[in-house]
Amino acid sequence: MAEIVLDKVTKRYPDGALAVSDMDIEIADGEFVILVGPSGCGKSTALNMIAGLEDISSGELRIDGQRANEKAPKDRDIAMVFQSYALYPHMSVRENMAFPLRLAKVDDATVKQKVEEAAEILDLTQHLDRRPSNLSGGQRQRVAMGRAIVRSPKAFLMDEPLSNLDAKLRGQMRTSVSKLQKQLGTTTVYVTHDQTEAMTLGDRVVVLRGGIVQQIGSPQFLYDHPANLFVAGFIGSPSMNFVPATLEEGVLKSPLGTITLTDRVRRLAEAADAPREVVAGIRPEHFEDAALVEETHRASGATFTAPVDVLESMGAEKYAYFTVEEELATTAELQELAADAGATDVPGGGSTIVTRLSASSEAREGQQLQVWFDADRIQLFDPSSGRNLTYSG
Amino acid sequence: MSQTVTEAPATTEPRGGKAALSEGKKAERRLGLLLCAPAAIVMLAVTGYPIAYSIWLSLQRYDLRFPAERQFVGLDNYVAVLSNSYWWTAFGTTMFLTVVSVAIELVLGMALALIMHRTLVGRGLVRTVTLVPYGIVTVVAAFSWFYAWTPETGYLANALAGDGAPLTEQWPSLWIIILAEVWKTTPFMALLLMAGLALVPDDLLKAASMDGANAWQRFTKVMVPVMKPAILVALLFRTLDAFRIFDNIFVLTKGANDTSSVSMQTYNNLIKGLNLGIGSTMSVLIFITVALIAFVFIKVFGTAAPGSDQGGKR
Amino acid sequence: MAVTTGRKARWALIDVVVVVYALFPVLWIASLSFKTKETLADGNFIPREWTLQNYADIFATNEFIRPLINSLGIATIATLIAVVLGMMAAYAIARLDFPGKKALIGVSLLIAMFPQISLVTPLFNIESALGLFDTWPGLILPYITFALPLAIYTLSAFFREIPWELEKAAKMDGATPGQAFWRVIAPLAAPGVFTTAILVFIFCWNDFVFAISLTSTEASRTVPAALSFFTGTSQFEDPTGTISAAAVVITVPIVLFVLFFQRRIVAGLTSGAVKG
Ligand SMILES: Nc1ncnc2c1ncn2[C@@H]1O[C@H](COP(=O)(O)OP(=O)(O)O)[C@@H](O)[C@H]1O
Ligand SMILES: [Mg+2]
């Protein structure tokens, strides 16, 4: 068990690339922390610095209160699970899992017992004498986990451990990783670029962008109170919709119509000294088919009417896509998010508004629909700095 | 390859570690140097010093039969060698052998590479058998050719050369030397070219045939351009290698009838003549020629120097 | 696409041509070695009378046995040393970050292309002065030198293929760098090392230039050099039969190597030259 503290940790690669800068994270004993961010944002680098596989350029890493910058990986007593699993191809599953114990000169009987315990937990008992090359992806992943847990290290580091699995298996393994961590109670730092994993797994999530920590908090907190445009766009699926808007006297003029802000939002914006030009963000789940909203409730929101472009019925809910006339908001952050997500899932970019409606909605593709949204859930961002103007954390 | 580690610019950092290399990095550098040192030392000791020494010797009159007459003569040896018709004959012969045998090898090697790459039957057999000439000691193969072309003993001499003794005449000898050289080294060429062939994506060839290219067009318009780097490397290797030709000539003709190569000349001056000054001069001249050939390949044809690729990415 | 018998037959024919091309000289010298003295000069490709006399003759004299021992000993020692040194350097090149890496690669490239004959004169003189002339070390040293570039290229190409994340994994599992190397990387590198050893051995076994320039007696003369000085059992006898027998003896092991390790040798020969 260990407490891990990163104190202004910075990594500059020999070629000059600044991969991580001034990272401050305090990870409590037994905590499950997720490092999340788009590819290339420095997650692996940060993890490798904790592991001791990369040097720390400046700043301090403390494990259990002691400076660990110069410690060799083997002296840190930390286990790591790699994206490629990094199983030793010339050893059987049993030998793979026993390897850390053998290096630690544990006696044979204990090794056997611990390996079998771990195999039991991970449901690998019948595969112990096979070679990694004869295992399926999911089994390999479990062997990698097994190798990490056998020696009961102070902490686990996992670098995108599920990203080589297919979607279904990934879902299953996500649950078992979470269970395993709770069962063992070992401090864990988990790297992923998948916001779903970030939301579902961790006690706390650290959002990284370009080597800089954007925000740290519980998944729910990040969802409810993103510190900036980037976090708002990254957390949540489908992503938050962003539209350019002008704010005047508590009234927001946007492509979705003119909206009177609620007192709460208005006060926050005023306190934050909001500029006239802002970016307004609304999550898909804060829209609803106006026909299904009770009269009493309607007043707390605003409505717009537009033709439904595409309607996806998921059974439990429906997603309706609309096109707005005007250009949607684009900022550096949003472009980066769009690039990271690829063409399929453009967060806020493009000119589509994504809304999530109740399954009972009678929306039809191609037909006009009146859509209501909750004005109290609107978040306003400064287009130049990306700062959340309605942040209330 | 990574540059030396640049220290992080002094940030406005009140505390925390300095940007110095950590133990790990320092240990890595030390280990790297330590691991390379023995190989580097051996290579430099056995080549670097003798090269320098040979340049020094080439500036002296130094004949082991008359050691007392050793003296510094500046570039006299170079003048002597470069104005000697034997040297130029040997140089011409070497050039001729190099150009002709490498050219033939390229054609045959390409054919062999295509066969090994595309044959439908017995691919393993062909590849294995092809390695036999590569593996065989050159001198052994040379003796085989020698006896084959010796009148009476040899089936080739009896069958093809009539009454003559081909290895006693200049031109027949040269062609036999080329034959021996080509036989021995074509497989190596073919293997290098085959590795290049493997880099030509099958889809590309399929696309080309969909576009209406016939076999020859696919070869010249698709394969050769894609393989060009591999071809150039193979040519560079083989040209430099062919230029040092020695074993085959030594066995086949002993350099008689103007079939001597520059390597043979150097050897004769050293071991037979015991003339270190002249021998060294020839060594230096050969070295310069080889360097020029390499330079032409790398700078003019843009051959990628093998091994100059990026070091292991971590 | 259905492969027709016609196409197969065509390829089979081409294969036969290749096989004949590759084996003709080898079979010819083997044939000579089995001919009796009387039929030696009959020019027949297949011996009319078979004999093992030539083999008996060469193994009856030191003229062949000594050089054979020299060849085996010198090539083996040179191979061992070159592979070990090459392995260390190749590991460093493929894996570690250190100043002077480029220079080392450049130097070995130079040496790989270097005309050996250029070294013969100075080495002859230096070795004479140091008492290394006509000794095993006198040949082993240049062999190591010229084998090293080959070893370094082939090995570093193999080493680059190794998934180095395994080394990181081993470190995380508590291994020292040494343990990570010996217990994880070395077992994976073994096939590459073996292939390199074969290539280097063939190179040393094949050398002629140094062998005839830096030796003068049976103390260190290797088979290729000795062959060219062969006189036969008596001074006046034609050595053709004995030379052929000796040639076959030193060819057989190489042919066997090649037969057994074809795939690896091809991989090794082509690894350094083409970037994958
Ligand atoms: N060994 C290295 N040398 C130089 N730059 C590197 C190295 N490794 C990673 N980088 C750079 O550092 C940044 C962060 O990389 P990484 O930590 O691997 O990102 P992530 O894991 O978040 O995808 C990237 O821009 C990457 O190009
Ligand atoms: Mg990564």
XYZ file of C-alpha atoms in Angstrom, chain B residues 104-210:
107
model
C 25.827 -10.029 -64.842
C 25.126 -10.752 -61.186
C 22.480 -8.080 -61.071
C 20.599 -9.610 -63.978
C 21.016 -13.205 -62.864
C 20.464 -12.270 -59.230
C 17.219 -10.533 -60.076
C 16.067 -13.559 -62.036
C 17.016 -15.837 -59.183
C 15.312 -13.571 -56.665
C 12.124 -13.626 -58.696
C 12.316 -17.391 -58.966
C 12.836 -17.802 -55.229
C 10.084 -15.331 -54.501
C 7.464 -16.621 -56.881
C 8.144 -20.249 -57.615
C 5.147 -22.474 -57.022
C 7.065 -25.646 -56.378
C 10.069 -26.426 -54.236
C 10.610 -22.960 -52.830
C 12.508 -24.340 -49.840
C 14.691 -26.465 -52.084
C 15.575 -23.567 -54.354
C 16.392 -21.286 -51.475
C 18.546 -23.891 -49.798
C 20.416 -24.870 -52.920
C 21.013 -21.242 -53.753
C 22.897 -20.857 -50.504
C 25.404 -23.533 -51.455
C 27.581 -21.260 -53.617
C 27.450 -18.633 -50.866
C 28.626 -21.106 -48.256
C 31.373 -22.758 -50.236
C 34.922 -21.612 -49.723
C 35.878 -19.479 -52.701
C 39.151 -21.294 -53.120
C 37.357 -24.625 -53.349
C 35.021 -23.345 -56.022
C 37.962 -21.793 -57.810
C 39.727 -25.149 -57.899
C 36.612 -26.740 -59.303
C 36.513 -24.223 -62.130
C 40.251 -24.531 -62.577
C 40.064 -28.267 -63.126
C 36.981 -27.925 -65.250
C 38.891 -25.685 -67.613
C 42.161 -27.628 -67.529
C 42.666 -29.468 -70.822
C 42.053 -33.226 -70.598
C 41.046 -33.222 -66.929
C 38.159 -30.849 -67.367
C 34.832 -31.548 -68.970
C 34.338 -27.898 -69.862
C 37.739 -27.514 -71.467
C 37.262 -30.705 -73.432
C 33.755 -29.862 -74.442
C 34.042 -26.169 -75.200
C 37.623 -25.117 -75.713
C 38.789 -27.560 -78.326
C 42.541 -28.016 -78.218
C 43.440 -24.777 -76.502
C 44.166 -24.200 -72.833
C 41.798 -21.351 -71.970
C 43.507 -20.521 -68.684
C 46.724 -19.666 -70.479
C 45.203 -16.920 -72.581
C 44.143 -13.526 -71.334
C 40.558 -13.171 -72.546
C 39.367 -16.704 -71.963
C 40.943 -16.480 -68.504
C 39.138 -13.258 -67.719
C 35.791 -14.730 -68.707
C 36.444 -17.819 -66.628
C 37.311 -15.593 -63.666
C 34.055 -13.743 -64.215
C 32.200 -17.047 -64.428
C 33.684 -18.197 -61.124
C 32.951 -14.863 -59.470
C 29.391 -14.712 -60.765
C 28.649 -18.274 -59.746
C 29.897 -17.684 -56.230
C 28.238 -14.373 -55.477
C 24.991 -14.287 -57.446
C 23.125 -16.058 -54.620
C 24.108 -13.359 -52.170
C 22.909 -10.694 -54.590
C 19.719 -12.661 -55.128
C 19.042 -12.878 -51.401
C 19.473 -9.153 -50.924
C 17.184 -8.508 -53.883
C 14.665 -11.014 -52.590
C 14.483 -9.131 -49.326
C 13.707 -6.067 -51.426
C 11.062 -7.970 -53.364
C 9.366 -8.916 -50.142
C 8.807 -5.209 -49.539
C 6.756 -4.829 -52.719
C 3.156 -5.087 -51.554
C 1.144 -7.728 -53.369
C -1.787 -5.339 -53.540
C 0.334 -2.932 -55.526
C 1.040 -5.579 -58.139
C -2.614 -6.573 -58.232
C -3.628 -2.962 -58.641
C -1.112 -2.585 -61.455
C -2.494 -5.576 -63.289
C -6.032 -4.257 -62.822
